[in-house]
PDB file of C-alpha atoms and ligand atoms in Angstrom:
ATOM      1  CA  MET A  62      14.284 182.985 102.703  1.00 78.00           C
ATOM      2  CA  SER A  63      15.917 179.387 102.291  1.00 93.00           C
ATOM      3  CA  VAL A  64      15.788 176.674  99.889  1.00 96.00           C
ATOM      4  CA  ARG A  65      14.021 173.611 101.460  1.00 97.00           C
ATOM      5  CA  HIS A  66      15.051 169.591 100.962  1.00 96.00           C
ATOM      6  CA  ILE A  67      12.541 168.555  98.008  1.00 97.00           C
ATOM      7  CA  ILE A  68      11.192 165.375  99.083  1.00 97.00           C
ATOM      8  CA  ILE A  69      12.197 162.658  96.512  1.00 97.00           C
ATOM      9  CA  TYR A  70       8.932 159.854  95.733  1.00 97.00           C
ATOM     10  CA  PRO A  71       7.896 156.986  96.359  1.00 96.00           C
ATOM     11  CA  ASP A  72       7.741 158.779 100.092  1.00 96.00           C
ATOM     12  CA  PRO A  73       4.380 158.795 102.229  1.00 97.00           C
ATOM     13  CA  ILE A  74       4.364 162.453 102.524  1.00 97.00           C
ATOM     14  CA  LEU A  75       3.620 162.967  98.376  1.00 98.00           C
ATOM     15  CA  ALA A  76       0.638 159.971  98.855  1.00 97.00           C
ATOM     16  CA  THR A  77      -1.144 162.016 101.445  1.00 98.00           C
ATOM     17  CA  VAL A  78      -3.884 164.392 101.003  1.00 98.00           C
ATOM     18  CA  ALA A  79      -3.125 168.025 102.248  1.00 98.00           C
ATOM     19  CA  GLN A  80      -5.122 170.334 104.929  1.00 98.00           C
ATOM     20  CA  PRO A  81      -6.785 173.416 104.151  1.00 98.00           C
ATOM     21  CA  VAL A  82      -5.130 176.433 104.864  1.00 98.00           C
ATOM     22  CA  THR A  83      -6.556 178.750 107.107  1.00 98.00           C
ATOM     23  CA  PHE A  84      -6.740 182.838 107.440  1.00 98.00           C
ATOM     24  CA  PRO A  85      -5.052 185.391 107.630  1.00 98.00           C
ATOM     25  CA  LEU A  86      -1.868 182.546 107.041  1.00 98.00           C
ATOM     26  CA  SER A  87       0.750 182.054 110.260  1.00 98.00           C
ATOM     27  CA  HIS A  88       3.727 183.222 110.023  1.00 97.00           C
ATOM     28  CA  ARG A  89       5.305 179.939 109.841  1.00 97.00           C
ATOM     29  CA  VAL A  90       2.754 179.690 106.836  1.00 98.00           C
ATOM     30  CA  THR A  91       3.969 182.796 105.029  1.00 98.00           C
ATOM     31  CA  THR A  92       7.484 181.259 105.780  1.00 98.00           C
ATOM     32  CA  LEU A  93       7.289 178.102 103.761  1.00 98.00           C
ATOM     33  CA  ILE A  94       5.599 180.037 100.545  1.00 98.00           C
ATOM     34  CA  SER A  95       8.823 182.078 100.710  1.00 97.00           C
ATOM     35  CA  ASP A  96      10.764 179.133 101.114  1.00 98.00           C
ATOM     36  CA  MET A  97       9.299 177.410  98.236  1.00 98.00           C
ATOM     37  CA  ALA A  98       9.057 180.272  96.322  1.00 96.00           C
ATOM     38  CA  GLU A  99      13.082 179.689  96.310  1.00 95.00           C
ATOM     39  CA  THR A 100      13.296 176.225  96.304  1.00 97.00           C
ATOM     40  CA  MET A 101      11.524 176.052  92.867  1.00 95.00           C
ATOM     41  CA  TYR A 102      14.189 179.112  91.522  1.00 92.00           C
ATOM     42  CA  ASP A 103      16.731 177.430  92.565  1.00 92.00           C
ATOM     43  CA  ALA A 104      15.891 174.037  90.996  1.00 92.00           C
ATOM     44  CA  PRO A 105      14.931 175.276  88.903  1.00 89.00           C
ATOM     45  CA  GLY A 106      11.507 174.351  88.396  1.00 91.00           C
ATOM     46  CA  VAL A 107       8.140 175.831  86.601  1.00 92.00           C
ATOM     47  CA  GLY A 108       5.543 174.702  89.769  1.00 96.00           C
ATOM     48  CA  LEU A 109       6.017 173.117  93.217  1.00 98.00           C
ATOM     49  CA  ALA A 110       3.284 171.997  96.157  1.00 98.00           C
ATOM     50  CA  ALA A 111       3.743 172.034  99.599  1.00 98.00           C
ATOM     51  CA  PRO A 112       3.872 168.295 100.542  1.00 98.00           C
ATOM     52  CA  GLN A 113       7.022 168.031  98.529  1.00 98.00           C
ATOM     53  CA  VAL A 114       8.988 170.075 100.625  1.00 98.00           C
ATOM     54  CA  GLY A 115       7.415 168.275 103.559  1.00 97.00           C
ATOM     55  CA  ALA A 116       4.716 170.082 104.574  1.00 98.00           C
ATOM     56  CA  SER A 117       0.649 168.517 103.832  1.00 97.00           C
ATOM     57  CA  LEU A 118      -1.191 172.176 103.254  1.00 98.00           C
ATOM     58  CA  ARG A 119      -2.759 173.045 100.474  1.00 98.00           C
ATOM     59  CA  ILE A 120      -0.870 175.481  98.927  1.00 98.00           C
ATOM     60  CA  ALA A 121       1.118 175.484  95.203  1.00 98.00           C
ATOM     61  CA  ILE A 122       3.187 178.414  93.447  1.00 98.00           C
ATOM     62  CA  THR A 123       4.297 178.226  89.763  1.00 96.00           C
ATOM     63  CA  ASP A 124       5.925 180.194  87.388  1.00 92.00           C
ATOM     64  CA  THR A 125       5.568 179.115  83.821  1.00 83.00           C
ATOM     65  CA  ILE A 126       6.446 182.061  82.494  1.00 79.00           C
ATOM     66  CA  TRP A 127      10.177 182.885  84.345  1.00 70.00           C
ATOM     67  CA  ARG A 128      10.164 178.899  82.457  1.00 62.00           C
ATOM     68  CA  ASN A 129       7.762 178.049  79.706  1.00 55.00           C
ATOM     69  CA  GLU A 130       7.274 174.617  78.527  1.00 52.00           C
ATOM     70  CA  GLU A 131      10.357 175.052  76.019  1.00 57.00           C
ATOM     71  CA  ASN A 132      12.519 175.887  79.090  1.00 56.00           C
ATOM     72  CA  LYS A 133      13.530 179.058  77.409  1.00 58.00           C
ATOM     73  CA  LYS A 134      14.687 181.248  80.356  1.00 60.00           C
ATOM     74  CA  THR A 135      13.238 185.136  80.900  1.00 63.00           C
ATOM     75  CA  ASP A 136      15.080 187.305  83.785  1.00 64.00           C
ATOM     76  CA  THR A 137      11.446 188.543  85.059  1.00 76.00           C
ATOM     77  CA  ARG A 138       9.696 186.424  87.474  1.00 82.00           C
ATOM     78  CA  HIS A 139       6.136 186.109  87.579  1.00 88.00           C
ATOM     79  CA  LEU A 140       5.459 184.173  90.722  1.00 94.00           C
ATOM     80  CA  GLN A 141       1.515 183.048  91.237  1.00 96.00           C
ATOM     81  CA  VAL A 142       0.738 181.501  94.733  1.00 98.00           C
ATOM     82  CA  TRP A 143      -2.397 179.100  94.740  1.00 98.00           C
ATOM     83  CA  ILE A 144      -4.280 178.445  97.967  1.00 98.00           C
ATOM     84  CA  ASN A 145      -6.730 175.747  98.409  1.00 98.00           C
ATOM     85  CA  PRO A 146      -7.575 175.272  94.761  1.00 98.00           C
ATOM     86  CA  VAL A 147     -10.501 173.845  93.653  1.00 98.00           C
ATOM     87  CA  PHE A 148     -11.509 172.531  89.869  1.00 98.00           C
ATOM     88  CA  THR A 149     -14.672 174.268  89.037  1.00 98.00           C
ATOM     89  CA  TRP A 150     -14.909 172.948  85.433  1.00 98.00           C
ATOM     90  CA  LYS A 151     -12.675 170.422  83.446  1.00 98.00           C
ATOM     91  CA  SER A 152     -12.820 170.377  79.364  1.00 98.00           C
ATOM     92  CA  GLU A 153     -13.374 167.052  77.718  1.00 98.00           C
ATOM     93  CA  GLN A 154     -11.152 167.662  75.304  1.00 98.00           C
ATOM     94  CA  THR A 155      -7.664 166.733  76.158  1.00 98.00           C
ATOM     95  CA  SER A 156      -4.486 167.060  75.469  1.00 97.00           C
ATOM     96  CA  ILE A 157      -0.477 165.249  75.918  1.00 97.00           C
ATOM     97  CA  TYR A 158       2.411 166.880  77.589  1.00 96.00           C
ATOM     98  CA  GLU A 159       5.217 165.641  78.571  1.00 96.00           C
ATOM     99  CA  GLU A 160       5.608 166.404  82.322  1.00 96.00           C
ATOM    100  CA  GLY A 161       8.792 166.153  85.149  1.00 96.00           C
ATOM    101  CA  CYS A 162       8.546 166.727  88.544  1.00 97.00           C
ATOM    102  CA  LEU A 163      11.010 167.812  91.163  1.00 97.00           C
ATOM    103  CA  SER A 164      10.189 165.546  93.441  1.00 98.00           C
ATOM    104  CA  VAL A 165      10.917 162.511  90.279  1.00 97.00           C
ATOM    105  CA  PRO A 166      14.021 164.114  89.476  1.00 96.00           C
ATOM    106  CA  GLU A 167      15.180 162.878  85.375  1.00 94.00           C
ATOM    107  CA  THR A 168      12.215 161.548  84.399  1.00 96.00           C
ATOM    108  CA  TYR A 169       9.969 163.011  81.956  1.00 96.00           C
ATOM    109  CA  GLU A 170       6.354 161.209  80.398  1.00 97.00           C
ATOM    110  CA  GLU A 171       3.830 162.410  78.687  1.00 97.00           C
ATOM    111  CA  VAL A 172       0.630 162.306  80.555  1.00 97.00           C
ATOM    112  CA  GLU A 173      -3.039 163.147  79.095  1.00 97.00           C
ATOM    113  CA  ARG A 174      -5.322 166.307  80.935  1.00 98.00           C
ATOM    114  CA  PRO A 175      -8.303 168.194  80.477  1.00 98.00           C
ATOM    115  CA  SER A 176      -6.808 170.926  77.806  1.00 98.00           C
ATOM    116  CA  ALA A 177      -8.972 173.761  80.200  1.00 98.00           C
ATOM    117  CA  ILE A 178     -10.298 173.987  82.948  1.00 98.00           C
ATOM    118  CA  ARG A 179     -11.687 176.851  85.425  1.00 98.00           C
ATOM    119  CA  LEU A 180     -10.465 176.947  89.042  1.00 98.00           C
ATOM    120  CA  ARG A 181     -10.961 178.786  92.421  1.00 98.00           C
ATOM    121  CA  TRP A 182      -8.501 179.879  94.843  1.00 98.00           C
ATOM    122  CA  GLN A 183      -7.422 181.593  97.186  1.00 98.00           C
ATOM    123  CA  ASP A 184      -4.767 184.387  97.584  1.00 98.00           C
ATOM    124  CA  GLU A 185      -2.022 185.310  99.972  1.00 97.00           C
ATOM    125  CA  GLN A 186      -4.220 187.474 101.482  1.00 97.00           C
ATOM    126  CA  GLY A 187      -8.038 185.043 101.709  1.00 97.00           C
ATOM    127  CA  SER A 188      -9.358 186.828  98.366  1.00 98.00           C
ATOM    128  CA  THR A 189     -10.931 184.407  96.507  1.00 98.00           C
ATOM    129  CA  HIS A 190     -10.469 184.037  92.769  1.00 98.00           C
ATOM    130  CA  GLU A 191     -12.094 182.397  89.692  1.00 98.00           C
ATOM    131  CA  SER A 192     -10.577 181.591  86.195  1.00 98.00           C
ATOM    132  CA  GLU A 193     -10.524 179.474  83.208  1.00 98.00           C
ATOM    133  CA  PHE A 194      -6.617 178.512  81.998  1.00 97.00           C
ATOM    134  CA  GLU A 195      -5.970 176.420  78.808  1.00 96.00           C
ATOM    135  CA  GLY A 196      -2.653 174.839  77.368  1.00 94.00           C
ATOM    136  CA  PHE A 197       0.770 174.096  79.513  1.00 92.00           C
ATOM    137  CA  MET A 198      -1.186 177.059  82.325  1.00 94.00           C
ATOM    138  CA  ALA A 199      -4.208 174.163  82.341  1.00 97.00           C
ATOM    139  CA  THR A 200      -1.708 171.548  82.513  1.00 97.00           C
ATOM    140  CA  ALA A 201       0.794 172.885  85.063  1.00 96.00           C
ATOM    141  CA  LEU A 202      -1.461 173.725  87.450  1.00 98.00           C
ATOM    142  CA  GLN A 203      -3.470 169.853  86.644  1.00 98.00           C
ATOM    143  CA  HIS A 204      -0.095 168.532  87.997  1.00 98.00           C
ATOM    144  CA  GLU A 205       0.382 170.664  91.089  1.00 98.00           C
ATOM    145  CA  PHE A 206      -3.307 170.264  92.358  1.00 98.00           C
ATOM    146  CA  ASP A 207      -2.670 166.748  91.906  1.00 98.00           C
ATOM    147  CA  HIS A 208       0.306 166.669  94.360  1.00 98.00           C
ATOM    148  CA  LEU A 209      -2.338 168.159  96.944  1.00 98.00           C
ATOM    149  CA  ASP A 210      -4.747 165.255  96.643  1.00 98.00           C
ATOM    150  CA  GLY A 211      -0.977 163.122  97.050  1.00 98.00           C
ATOM    151  CA  ARG A 212      -1.133 162.114  93.076  1.00 98.00           C
ATOM    152  CA  LEU A 213       2.088 162.508  91.361  1.00 98.00           C
ATOM    153  CA  PHE A 214       2.363 162.220  87.160  1.00 98.00           C
ATOM    154  CA  VAL A 215       3.533 159.059  87.191  1.00 97.00           C
ATOM    155  CA  ASP A 216       0.398 157.433  88.602  1.00 97.00           C
ATOM    156  CA  TYR A 217      -1.147 158.289  85.581  1.00 97.00           C
ATOM    157  CA  LEU A 218       1.967 155.186  83.724  1.00 97.00           C
ATOM    158  CA  SER A 219       1.481 152.009  83.177  1.00 97.00           C
ATOM    159  CA  PRO A 220       2.808 150.074  86.666  1.00 97.00           C
ATOM    160  CA  LEU A 221       5.800 148.884  84.996  1.00 97.00           C
ATOM    161  CA  LYS A 222       6.986 151.912  84.090  1.00 96.00           C
ATOM    162  CA  ARG A 223       6.148 152.833  87.591  1.00 96.00           C
ATOM    163  CA  ARG A 224       7.975 149.913  89.105  1.00 96.00           C
ATOM    164  CA  MET A 225      10.892 151.651  86.817  1.00 96.00           C
ATOM    165  CA  ILE A 226      11.240 154.839  88.364  1.00 97.00           C
ATOM    166  CA  VAL A 227      10.848 153.434  91.881  1.00 96.00           C
ATOM    167  CA  LYS A 228      13.702 151.528  91.147  1.00 96.00           C
ATOM    168  CA  ARG A 229      15.729 154.553  90.023  1.00 96.00           C
ATOM    169  CA  MET A 230      14.847 156.474  92.209  1.00 96.00           C
ATOM    170  CA  LYS A 231      16.309 154.664  95.327  1.00 95.00           C
ATOM    171  CA  LYS A 232      18.934 153.149  93.431  1.00 94.00           C
ATOM    172  CA  HIS A 233      19.938 157.396  92.210  1.00 92.00           C
ATOM    173  CA  PHE A 234      18.413 159.748  94.851  1.00 89.00           C
ATOM    174  CA  ILE A 235      17.442 158.390  97.715  1.00 83.00           C
ATOM    175  CA  GLU A 236      19.999 158.563 100.603  1.00 72.00           C
TER     176      GLU A 236
HETATM  177 NI1  LIG B 354       5.524 167.720  90.421  1.00 76.36          NI
END
């Protein structure tokens, strides 16, 4: 396992729609998933999508327990792997959370999203699951799966704010 380089906004790969994953997973893909976990815990972050490490595949990982919304650390890791996720329902009710992203360092902005979602996804064995999520988890998953469609949380902000963020990324984070 190794920590991979996290791609910084506004790199075009972050704006690319990622490809579905086929089963059984290749060695390359299982290595990608363990490297993503290593990279997320090293950063540290609550979620990471494959495009953020340069792989245009519909895979995201989260651990919203290890570091929850208040950034309180627990010692136990609860890694969740989401492959080919699809929303089957989103609530009309919305909630606002302050979001950040490993691809947009040191930037936190409020984003409004549906408060609850129903989701279908596959695990690493290719089995399909469906479940409902709400609260911080619902926001985290929507944020991660946006990455798979080439969308970042900054895309919900005003053009002016986005321009300022691009400028800051270019000045401080992109070599
Ligand atoms: Ni992100």
